[in-house]
Each structure stands twice: as C-alpha cells, then as structure tokens.
Amino acid sequence: MPFDNPLKKFLDPFGCPSIYLTGKDLLEGVECAVGNVYASDQLAVAYLGRKDSVRIVLNGKGSFAENLGKLQENLKVTLKLVLLLAVRYAIAAQILSRGGTSLDAVQKCVSALEDCSLFNAGKGAVFNRNGEHELEATIVDGNRKKSGSVACLHTVKNPVRAARKVMENSAHVLLVGEGAEEFLQGLPEKEQPVNAEYFHTDIRRRELEANLSGGITSKNNHPQTVGAVAVDHWGNFAAATSTGGLVGKWKGRIGDTAIFGAGIYADEKLALTCTGDGDVFLKETVAHKVATLYTHKGYSLREACREVIHEKGFQGGIIAVDSRGDAGHKKSQICFVSILKYNNNPPTSDCCHSMV
C-alpha cells in the first residue's frame, strides 16, 4: 500500500497485510478499495475515494467479539453508575425543595460525584507522578463569608466533607496533607480513613502510564473536576468543588480548587466554581475576576463568565448562579455538574446554569 494512502492510518493499528482491489461499493459509480485481513480477527474495510470516508465492518470473530463483550459489560457498569448518580442528585435537590440550606445541597451533590469513579474527584481521582492520589476540595458559605479547604489528602473518602469540617471546626481556612488528616481524626465525629486502593481505577492508571511515557502532552486533558453552586429559599449562596488534580502532577502540587478566589467563589450575591489549568487559574484569580466584573462593573453573570474565560484564551469552564437567575422569582436554585470545558471556543449557550 502506498505510504500516503488515506486508508493506511486506519489499518496500521491492526498490523494489516496488503489491500486487494475487489470491486465496487454498493453505491453506483463510487470507487472502492476492499480489503480482508487474514488473521483470527477478520476485518473488512471499504474506502470511498470520492467521498473521502472509511467504512469498517467487523465480522465478530476472534478478539473483536471478545472486545465487544467487554465493551458491553463496561457500558452496563457505567449505566449503573449514572443511575446511582441520578438518584443521589434527586436527593440533593430535595434538600432545597424541602427548605434545606444551599450549603447542605452543594456538599451532598459534590459528595455524590466524589463517590463515582467517572469523575476526577474522590474515587475517580487521577494519579500524581509518584503513583499516589492527592485530593483537594473547597466549600464556601457565601453569605457568612466563610470557607474551608483541604489539599494533598490521601486517606479521606470525601474531601468536600473534610473541607466543611475545616470551615466549621478549625480556626483556619486551608489545611493540607498530614496536618489536615490529623485534624480530621482528632474530631469527635471522625470518619474512618480509606486505604490507597480505594482510589485506584484502571483508566486512571493507564492515563498515568501514558503521561509518563509522553503519550499525554496537554496539561488540561481531564476536565472531570466536579462542582456545585446553589442559592436557597433564604437567598443564601454556597459553592463546593473537588478534584484529584492533574495526571502525573508533582507531589505536593496544589491547584485552584483549594484556593478561594481562584477556582471557587461565593458571597451574598453569587456563587461560582471553575475547572481548567489550575496553575493558570491560580495565577489569574479567575473566580475573583468574575465576581468583580459582576459586582463592580455591571456585567451580567453570563457576560462576566464569558469575558474572563476567554480573556486570555483560557482552557476551562465555569458554573455560576445569582439571585437574578430565575427572573426575580424567589425559588430555590441549584446547579450540580461535572464542569464542562470550552476549549477556547465561546460557549454556544449560557455558561450559568440553574435547576429548581
């Protein structure tokens, strides 16, 4: 096969032999090259030259069938996780509908995401370059102007719960590493620590291996940092966020998630939380910039988020909520998502989301 044949890139991964011309495609008048891979795994390929597209047909034998079976099982597991998340989200949303606080709601939402291996937080956290997990989280009570943060945790199942305990039971705002874990174990209502294996997942291990071998070149290759923002019936704002950081990061590195004003912010007018390149968001104090544009420059929340996220070509995203989010009606609002990444392209819809 010629080196520049467009079909080559699709067949190289299979270690294919030569391709044999055998006839035409079903579409009349369309040139077609059809090949057969002579191995235990059969593969038929059609290259539509004039259409510049590729069609691959698997016959379901050998390892192809085995891989399809594995894919089906993985899909079932994923669906179960999504269903579990949906149930937990519904419970969290009921906190507000039943007159609960925004602080309880955002904690409940982020805790649910931390328990799901689909996201880069808690159970699904990425590995640092030493093959360890270092978790960080922040929770903010906007109206009381209080916050709590934790970072470099190794044995805490739900970092967002730990962050709230720092906020409510310590004289400090941020605790890290062994000091944070000693503080948590010294509380009357302490939680049982988990071992390192609890956080291990195959997909994160493969991501680390790819990173260390040079297979991952982008620092922002896993936008599954999680966050939640809410305002309750009393108009109290709260925000929470949690992450495992960057794949292959240096030991001891702390990102914007653990820093109030960088990756998270809340006051008596709004609440927001961010995701992206944590080092850049730290340097640019992204969350605080959004709040400043909103409070002091007269920007709408949507305008403020969009302005900051694209000011210097940031890769990242923001979720936010304010008191105007429901056209002035005094209803409970909550937003809980794994924050989306804009990839330097302006969002096609409002970057500020709310659900009653």
Coordinates of C-alpha atoms in Angstrom, one line a residue:
M1 CA 0.0 0.0 0.0
P2 CA 1.4 3.5 -0.8
F3 CA 2.7 5.4 2.2
D4 CA 0.3 8.3 1.5
N5 CA -2.8 6.1 1.1
P6 CA -5.5 7.7 3.4
L7 CA -6.6 4.2 4.4
K8 CA -3.3 3.3 5.9
K9 CA -3.7 5.2 9.2
F10 CA -6.9 3.2 9.9
L11 CA -5.3 -0.2 9.2
D12 CA -1.8 0.2 10.7
P13 CA -3.0 -0.5 14.3
F14 CA -4.2 -3.9 13.1
G15 CA -0.9 -4.8 11.5
C16 CA -2.6 -5.5 8.2
P17 CA -1.2 -7.0 5.0
S18 CA -1.7 -5.6 1.6
I19 CA -5.1 -4.4 0.5
Y20 CA -6.6 -6.1 -2.6
L21 CA -8.9 -4.3 -5.0
T22 CA -12.0 -6.4 -5.4
G23 CA -14.7 -4.4 -7.0
K24 CA -17.2 -1.5 -6.4
D25 CA -19.1 -0.3 -3.5
L26 CA -22.9 -0.7 -3.4
L27 CA -23.2 2.9 -4.3
E28 CA -23.2 3.1 -8.1
G29 CA -20.3 5.0 -9.6
V30 CA -18.2 5.2 -6.4
E31 CA -14.7 4.0 -6.4
C32 CA -13.9 1.5 -3.7
A33 CA -11.0 -0.5 -2.3
V34 CA -12.0 -3.5 -0.2
G35 CA -9.6 -5.5 1.9
N36 CA -9.6 -8.6 4.0
V37 CA -7.2 -9.1 7.0
Y38 CA -6.1 -12.7 7.1
A39 CA -5.9 -13.3 10.8
S40 CA -8.0 -14.7 13.6
D41 CA -9.7 -11.3 13.7
Q42 CA -11.3 -10.7 10.4
L43 CA -11.8 -7.1 9.2
A44 CA -13.4 -5.8 6.1
V45 CA -12.7 -2.3 5.1
A46 CA -14.2 0.0 2.4
Y47 CA -12.5 3.2 1.3
L48 CA -14.8 5.5 -0.6
G49 CA -12.3 7.5 -2.6
R50 CA -14.6 10.2 -3.9
K51 CA -16.4 10.6 -0.7
D52 CA -13.1 10.6 1.3
S53 CA -14.5 8.4 4.1
V54 CA -13.8 5.0 5.5
R55 CA -16.2 2.2 6.4
I56 CA -15.0 -0.6 8.7
V57 CA -17.1 -3.8 9.1
L58 CA -16.2 -6.3 11.8
N59 CA -17.3 -9.9 11.4
G60 CA -17.4 -10.6 15.2
K61 CA -14.9 -13.4 15.4
G62 CA -11.8 -13.8 17.5
S63 CA -10.7 -11.0 19.8
F64 CA -13.1 -8.5 18.2
A65 CA -16.0 -10.4 19.6
E66 CA -14.3 -10.6 23.0
N67 CA -13.6 -6.8 23.0
L68 CA -17.2 -6.1 22.0
G69 CA -18.3 -8.2 25.0
K70 CA -16.0 -6.2 27.3
L71 CA -17.4 -3.0 25.9
Q72 CA -20.9 -4.2 26.7
E73 CA -20.0 -5.0 30.3
N74 CA -18.3 -1.7 30.7
L75 CA -21.4 0.1 29.4
K76 CA -23.6 -1.7 31.9
V77 CA -21.4 -0.7 34.8
T78 CA -21.3 2.9 33.5
L79 CA -25.1 3.0 33.2
K80 CA -25.5 1.7 36.8
L81 CA -23.1 4.5 38.0
V82 CA -25.1 7.1 36.1
L83 CA -28.4 5.8 37.6
L84 CA -26.9 5.9 41.1
L85 CA -25.8 9.5 40.5
A86 CA -29.3 10.4 39.2
V87 CA -30.8 9.1 42.5
R88 CA -28.3 11.0 44.6
Y89 CA -28.8 14.2 42.6
A90 CA -32.6 13.9 43.2
I91 CA -32.0 13.5 46.9
A92 CA -29.7 16.6 46.9
A93 CA -32.2 18.6 45.0
Q94 CA -34.9 17.7 47.6
I95 CA -32.7 19.4 50.2
L96 CA -33.6 22.7 48.8
S97 CA -37.2 21.9 47.9
R98 CA -37.8 20.9 51.5
G99 CA -36.4 24.1 52.9
G100 CA -32.8 22.9 53.4
T101 CA -29.7 25.1 53.1
S102 CA -27.6 25.7 50.0
L103 CA -24.5 24.6 51.9
D104 CA -26.0 21.2 52.6
A105 CA -27.1 20.9 49.0
V106 CA -23.8 21.6 47.4
Q107 CA -22.0 19.3 49.8
K108 CA -24.4 16.5 49.0
C109 CA -24.0 16.9 45.3
V110 CA -20.2 17.0 45.3
S111 CA -20.1 14.1 47.7
A112 CA -22.1 12.0 45.2
L113 CA -19.7 12.9 42.4
E114 CA -16.7 12.0 44.6
D115 CA -18.2 8.6 45.1
C116 CA -18.4 7.9 41.4
S117 CA -15.4 6.7 39.5
L118 CA -16.4 8.6 36.3
F119 CA -15.0 11.9 37.6
N120 CA -11.6 13.2 38.6
A121 CA -12.5 13.6 42.3
G122 CA -12.6 11.2 45.2
K123 CA -13.0 7.6 43.9
G124 CA -12.1 8.5 40.3
A125 CA -9.1 10.8 41.1
V126 CA -6.0 10.8 38.9
F127 CA -2.6 9.7 40.0
N128 CA 0.3 12.0 40.6
R129 CA 3.8 11.2 39.1
N130 CA 4.6 9.0 42.1
G131 CA 1.5 6.9 41.6
E132 CA -0.3 8.4 44.5
H133 CA -3.6 10.3 44.9
E134 CA -3.6 13.8 46.4
L135 CA -7.2 15.1 46.8
E136 CA -8.3 18.7 47.3
A137 CA -11.7 20.4 47.8
T138 CA -13.3 23.7 48.9
I139 CA -16.7 24.6 50.2
V140 CA -17.9 28.2 50.6
D141 CA -20.8 29.8 52.6
G142 CA -21.2 33.0 50.7
N143 CA -23.5 35.0 53.0
R144 CA -21.4 34.3 56.1
K145 CA -18.2 34.8 54.1
K146 CA -16.7 31.6 55.4
S147 CA -14.8 28.9 53.5
G148 CA -12.9 25.7 54.2
S149 CA -10.3 24.0 52.0
V150 CA -8.2 20.8 52.1
A151 CA -5.4 19.6 49.8
C152 CA -3.0 16.7 49.4
L153 CA -5.3 14.3 51.2
H154 CA -4.5 10.6 50.8
T155 CA -7.0 8.7 53.0
V156 CA -10.2 10.8 53.0
K157 CA -13.1 9.3 51.1
N158 CA -15.0 12.6 50.6
P159 CA -12.7 15.7 50.6
V160 CA -15.6 18.1 50.4
R161 CA -16.9 16.9 53.8
A162 CA -13.4 17.4 55.2
A163 CA -13.4 20.9 53.8
R164 CA -16.6 21.7 55.6
K165 CA -15.2 20.4 58.8
V166 CA -12.2 22.7 58.4
M167 CA -14.6 25.6 57.9
E168 CA -16.8 24.9 60.9
N169 CA -14.4 23.3 63.4
S170 CA -11.0 25.0 62.9
A171 CA -9.5 28.4 63.2
H172 CA -8.1 28.2 59.7
V173 CA -9.2 28.3 56.1
L174 CA -6.9 25.7 54.4
L175 CA -5.3 22.6 55.8
V176 CA -3.1 20.2 53.8
G177 CA -1.5 16.8 53.9
E178 CA -0.8 15.0 57.2
G179 CA -1.8 18.1 59.2
A180 CA -5.3 18.0 57.6
E181 CA -5.8 14.3 58.2
E182 CA -4.6 14.6 61.8
F183 CA -7.1 17.4 62.4
L184 CA -9.9 15.3 60.9
Q185 CA -9.0 12.3 63.0
G186 CA -9.0 14.5 66.1
L187 CA -12.6 15.5 65.7
P188 CA -15.3 13.8 67.9
E189 CA -17.3 12.8 64.9
K190 CA -14.4 11.4 62.8
E191 CA -14.8 9.3 59.8
Q192 CA -12.9 6.0 59.1
P193 CA -10.0 6.6 56.7
V194 CA -9.8 4.6 53.5
N195 CA -6.7 2.9 52.1
A196 CA -5.0 3.9 48.8
E197 CA -6.5 1.0 46.9
Y198 CA -10.0 2.6 47.3
F199 CA -9.0 5.3 44.8
H200 CA -7.3 3.0 42.2
T201 CA -9.1 2.7 38.8
D202 CA -7.7 1.1 35.7
I203 CA -8.4 4.1 33.5
R204 CA -6.5 6.5 35.7
R205 CA -3.6 4.1 35.8
R206 CA -3.5 4.0 32.1
E207 CA -3.6 7.8 31.9
L208 CA -0.6 8.0 34.3
E209 CA 1.4 5.5 32.2
A210 CA 0.6 7.4 29.0
N211 CA 1.6 10.7 30.7
L212 CA 4.9 9.3 32.0
S213 CA 5.7 7.9 28.5
G214 CA 4.9 11.1 26.8
G215 CA 1.6 10.0 25.5
I216 CA -0.3 12.9 27.1
T217 CA 1.1 16.3 26.3
S218 CA -1.8 18.6 27.3
K219 CA -2.0 19.7 31.0
N220 CA -5.7 20.0 30.6
N221 CA -6.6 16.5 29.4
H222 CA -9.1 15.6 32.1
P223 CA -11.9 18.1 32.6
Q224 CA -13.8 16.0 35.2
T225 CA -13.2 18.3 38.2
V226 CA -16.6 18.5 39.9
G227 CA -18.5 21.4 41.4
A228 CA -21.9 22.6 42.6
V229 CA -23.4 26.0 43.2
A230 CA -26.8 26.8 44.8
V231 CA -29.0 29.5 46.4
D232 CA -31.7 28.5 48.9
H233 CA -35.1 29.9 49.9
W234 CA -33.4 32.5 52.2
G235 CA -31.2 33.8 49.4
N236 CA -28.0 32.2 50.9
F237 CA -25.4 31.3 48.3
A238 CA -23.0 28.3 48.5
A239 CA -20.4 26.7 46.3
A240 CA -18.3 23.5 46.5
T241 CA -15.7 21.8 44.3
S242 CA -13.4 18.8 44.4
T243 CA -10.7 17.4 42.3
G244 CA -7.8 14.9 42.1
G245 CA -5.6 17.5 40.2
L246 CA -3.6 16.8 37.1
V247 CA -2.4 13.5 35.8
G248 CA 1.2 13.0 36.6
K249 CA 1.5 16.2 38.7
W250 CA 4.4 16.8 41.1
K251 CA 3.9 15.6 44.6
G252 CA 2.6 18.4 46.8
R253 CA 1.2 20.4 43.9
I254 CA -2.0 22.3 44.9
G255 CA -4.4 23.7 42.2
D256 CA -7.0 26.4 42.1
T257 CA -9.7 24.1 43.5
A258 CA -8.3 24.5 47.0
I259 CA -7.9 28.3 46.8
F260 CA -10.8 30.7 47.4
G261 CA -10.9 33.3 44.6
A262 CA -9.0 31.2 42.2
G263 CA -11.2 28.2 41.4
I264 CA -14.2 29.0 43.6
Y265 CA -16.1 32.0 45.0
A266 CA -19.3 32.9 46.7
D267 CA -20.7 35.9 48.5
E268 CA -24.2 37.3 49.2
K269 CA -24.8 37.9 45.5
L270 CA -23.5 35.0 43.6
A271 CA -21.7 31.6 43.7
L272 CA -19.4 30.1 41.2
T273 CA -16.9 27.3 40.7
C274 CA -14.3 26.6 37.9
T275 CA -12.3 24.0 36.2
G276 CA -9.3 24.2 33.9
D277 CA -5.5 24.6 34.1
G278 CA -5.2 25.1 37.9
D279 CA -1.9 26.8 37.7
V280 CA -3.2 29.4 35.3
F281 CA -6.5 29.9 37.2
L282 CA -4.4 30.4 40.4
K283 CA -2.2 33.0 38.8
E284 CA -5.1 34.8 37.2
T285 CA -7.5 34.5 40.2
V286 CA -10.3 33.6 37.7
A287 CA -13.2 33.2 40.2
H288 CA -12.5 36.6 41.8
K289 CA -12.3 38.3 38.4
V290 CA -15.7 37.0 37.5
A291 CA -17.2 38.3 40.8
T292 CA -15.5 41.7 40.3
L293 CA -17.0 42.2 36.8
Y294 CA -20.4 41.2 38.1
T295 CA -20.4 43.2 41.3
H296 CA -18.4 46.3 40.3
K297 CA -18.6 46.6 36.6
G298 CA -22.3 45.8 36.0
Y299 CA -21.7 42.7 33.9
S300 CA -24.4 40.0 33.9
L301 CA -23.2 36.7 35.3
R302 CA -23.2 35.2 31.8
E303 CA -21.2 38.1 30.5
A304 CA -18.7 38.0 33.3
C305 CA -18.0 34.3 33.0
R306 CA -17.6 34.6 29.2
E307 CA -15.4 37.6 29.4
V308 CA -12.9 36.0 31.9
I309 CA -12.8 32.5 30.4
H310 CA -11.9 33.9 27.0
E311 CA -9.8 37.0 28.1
K312 CA -6.5 35.2 27.6
G313 CA -7.7 32.0 25.8
F314 CA -8.2 30.0 29.0
Q315 CA -9.0 26.3 28.6
G316 CA -11.6 25.7 31.2
G317 CA -15.2 26.3 32.3
I318 CA -17.3 28.0 35.0
I319 CA -20.7 27.3 36.5
A320 CA -22.4 30.0 38.4
V321 CA -25.7 31.2 39.9
D322 CA -27.0 34.5 41.1
S323 CA -30.2 36.0 42.5
R324 CA -31.4 37.0 39.1
G325 CA -31.2 33.5 37.7
D326 CA -34.9 32.9 37.9
A327 CA -36.2 36.2 36.6
G328 CA -36.6 37.6 40.1
H329 CA -38.7 34.8 41.4
K330 CA -37.7 33.6 44.9
K331 CA -37.3 30.0 44.2
S332 CA -34.5 27.6 45.3
Q333 CA -31.9 27.1 42.5
I334 CA -29.1 24.6 42.3
C335 CA -26.6 23.6 39.7
F336 CA -24.6 20.4 40.1
V337 CA -22.5 19.2 37.2
S338 CA -19.1 17.9 36.2
I339 CA -17.9 21.2 34.8
L340 CA -17.7 21.4 31.1
K341 CA -14.6 22.5 29.2
Y342 CA -14.9 25.2 26.5
N343 CA -11.6 24.5 24.7
N344 CA -11.0 28.2 23.8
N345 CA -14.3 28.3 21.9
P346 CA -17.1 30.6 23.1
P347 CA -19.9 28.6 24.6
T348 CA -23.0 28.3 22.4
S349 CA -25.3 28.5 25.4
D350 CA -25.3 30.3 28.7
C351 CA -22.4 29.3 30.9
C352 CA -24.5 29.9 34.0
H353 CA -26.9 27.0 34.7
S354 CA -29.6 26.6 37.3
M355 CA -32.2 24.0 38.2
V356 CA -35.1 24.4 40.6

